[in-house]
C-alpha cells in the first residue's frame, strides 16, 4: 500500500487540477521550481550547522564542555552522562540520535540514563536547525527573541525529561 502513496497523490492532484481546468503539468513544474528555490535559500545554513556539529564532536570540544558542565547538571537533577546530548540536541537531530543510541548502548535502554535520554530526544527540538529552515524559507533574517525563547523551551524539556524519568521509572 505504501508503494502507491506518491502515484495516488499525483493522480489526485491531476484530477483536481483537471476538474478546475488548470494545466497540471505547469502547476507541478511551478511547485518543483519553488521547492528548488527554497532548497537554495536554506542550504547554506544547513551546511554550516552540520559542519559545526561535526567539527565540535571531532575536536572533543563537546566532551570537554560536558565534563565542565557536569556539576551544573547534577545540581538540576540531570544525569551528567546526558550532558553531551543536551549540548548536541539543539544543533543536530541526527547527531543527537547518535548520542542517544550511544548512551543506550553503553548504559542500557532500561537504565535511568537510557530512559532520560529517550525522553529528552522526544521532548526537545533541534532548535537551530528548525529556526534556520523555517526562517530561511520565510526570508526572515533577524530571529529577535526566537532563539532565547526556543532555548528556554529546550531547557524546560530537558529538565522535565529528567524529572519524568526519575519519577516514573
XYZ file of C-alpha atoms in Angstrom:
169
model
C 0.000 0.000 0.000
C 2.807 2.428 0.850
C 4.261 1.959 -2.637
C 1.188 3.631 -4.116
C 1.101 6.802 -1.987
C 3.134 9.046 -4.340
C 1.343 7.912 -7.507
C -2.005 8.360 -5.741
C -1.048 11.867 -4.638
C -0.003 12.780 -8.187
C -3.182 11.294 -9.595
C -5.328 13.140 -7.052
C -3.574 16.442 -7.785
C -4.019 15.867 -11.513
C -7.707 15.054 -11.196
C -8.353 18.100 -9.024
C -6.438 20.368 -11.414
C -8.271 18.953 -14.442
C -11.556 19.444 -12.646
C -10.676 23.128 -12.222
C -9.488 23.171 -15.854
C -5.918 24.087 -14.913
C -2.708 22.897 -16.558
C -1.489 20.153 -14.204
C 1.983 19.883 -15.684
C 2.652 23.624 -15.346
C 1.419 23.571 -11.752
C 3.722 20.665 -10.888
C 6.688 22.385 -12.564
C 5.919 25.609 -10.734
C 5.806 23.764 -7.393
C 9.090 21.993 -8.142
C 10.731 25.315 -9.039
C 9.516 26.843 -5.778
C 10.885 23.827 -3.898
C 14.308 24.256 -5.507
C 14.347 27.974 -4.645
C 13.554 27.094 -1.036
C 16.291 24.470 -1.007
C 18.811 27.000 -2.318
C 17.851 29.517 0.355
C 18.266 27.124 3.306
C 21.249 25.084 2.103
C 23.998 27.418 3.433
C 22.558 27.384 6.950
C 22.198 23.597 6.903
C 25.745 23.083 5.663
C 27.052 25.410 8.360
C 25.136 23.635 11.140
C 26.138 20.134 10.077
C 29.775 21.166 9.644
C 29.870 22.897 13.032
C 28.413 19.887 14.822
C 30.852 17.521 13.128
C 33.816 19.751 13.966
C 32.779 20.123 17.610
C 32.339 16.377 18.057
C 35.569 15.503 16.242
C 37.635 18.050 18.165
C 36.496 16.793 21.549
C 35.088 20.206 22.487
C 31.675 18.726 23.244
C 33.133 16.185 25.672
C 35.232 18.880 27.352
C 32.217 21.152 27.741
C 30.162 18.216 29.017
C 32.724 17.484 31.730
C 32.859 21.176 32.665
C 29.062 21.443 32.970
C 28.529 18.138 34.827
C 28.209 19.821 38.262
C 25.515 22.133 36.933
C 23.588 19.174 35.528
C 23.874 17.304 38.831
C 22.509 20.368 40.642
C 19.398 20.329 38.430
C 18.976 16.565 38.799
C 20.020 15.762 35.242
C 22.324 12.760 34.839
C 25.734 14.202 33.853
C 26.139 11.427 31.275
C 23.380 13.097 29.228
C 25.292 16.394 29.087
C 26.590 15.711 25.583
C 23.025 15.011 24.422
C 21.831 18.312 25.895
C 24.626 20.171 24.127
C 24.131 18.498 20.743
C 20.320 18.256 20.562
C 19.613 21.943 19.769
C 22.113 21.758 16.889
C 21.547 18.461 15.131
C 18.873 15.804 15.326
C 20.984 13.115 13.695
C 23.937 13.791 15.999
C 21.579 13.741 18.985
C 20.120 10.416 17.866
C 23.637 9.019 17.563
C 24.500 10.268 21.055
C 21.229 8.849 22.415
C 21.943 5.488 20.789
C 25.457 5.527 22.276
C 24.062 6.289 25.740
C 21.522 3.489 25.454
C 24.140 1.041 24.182
C 26.527 1.965 26.989
C 24.071 2.161 29.931
C 21.124 0.142 28.602
C 17.740 1.352 27.373
C 16.076 0.466 30.699
C 18.581 2.381 32.821
C 17.814 5.820 34.226
C 20.294 7.345 31.771
C 18.847 5.475 28.782
C 15.277 6.402 29.656
C 16.221 10.002 30.375
C 17.980 10.225 27.001
C 14.966 8.740 25.220
C 12.587 11.182 26.888
C 14.935 14.084 26.111
C 15.036 13.119 22.444
C 11.251 13.040 22.326
C 10.589 16.211 24.285
C 13.035 18.675 22.728
C 13.692 20.118 19.300
C 16.669 20.696 17.039
C 16.274 24.402 17.663
C 18.902 25.920 15.403
C 18.110 23.584 12.515
C 14.391 24.306 12.762
C 14.895 28.055 13.027
C 17.284 28.111 10.070
C 14.890 26.102 7.904
C 11.681 27.963 8.731
C 13.146 31.441 8.970
C 15.199 30.825 5.815
C 12.097 29.654 3.968
C 10.193 32.753 5.066
C 13.131 35.042 4.258
C 13.451 36.287 7.846
C 16.961 37.466 8.701
C 16.548 38.588 12.332
C 15.374 35.977 14.808
C 14.941 38.505 17.616
C 13.536 36.644 20.644
C 13.022 33.323 18.902
C 16.364 31.737 19.783
C 16.311 32.640 23.506
C 12.676 31.513 23.819
C 13.371 28.257 21.955
C 16.444 27.513 24.078
C 14.439 28.157 27.254
C 11.809 25.737 25.930
C 14.543 23.173 25.270
C 15.924 23.632 28.790
C 12.423 23.130 30.160
C 12.114 19.961 28.082
C 15.439 18.638 29.360
C 14.517 19.349 32.980
C 11.057 17.827 32.571
C 12.533 14.767 30.856
C 14.943 14.200 33.704
C 12.222 14.672 36.315
C 9.846 12.387 34.412
C 12.438 9.621 34.154
C 13.167 9.824 37.884
C 9.509 9.949 38.934
C 8.043 7.289 36.685
C 10.919 4.873 36.234
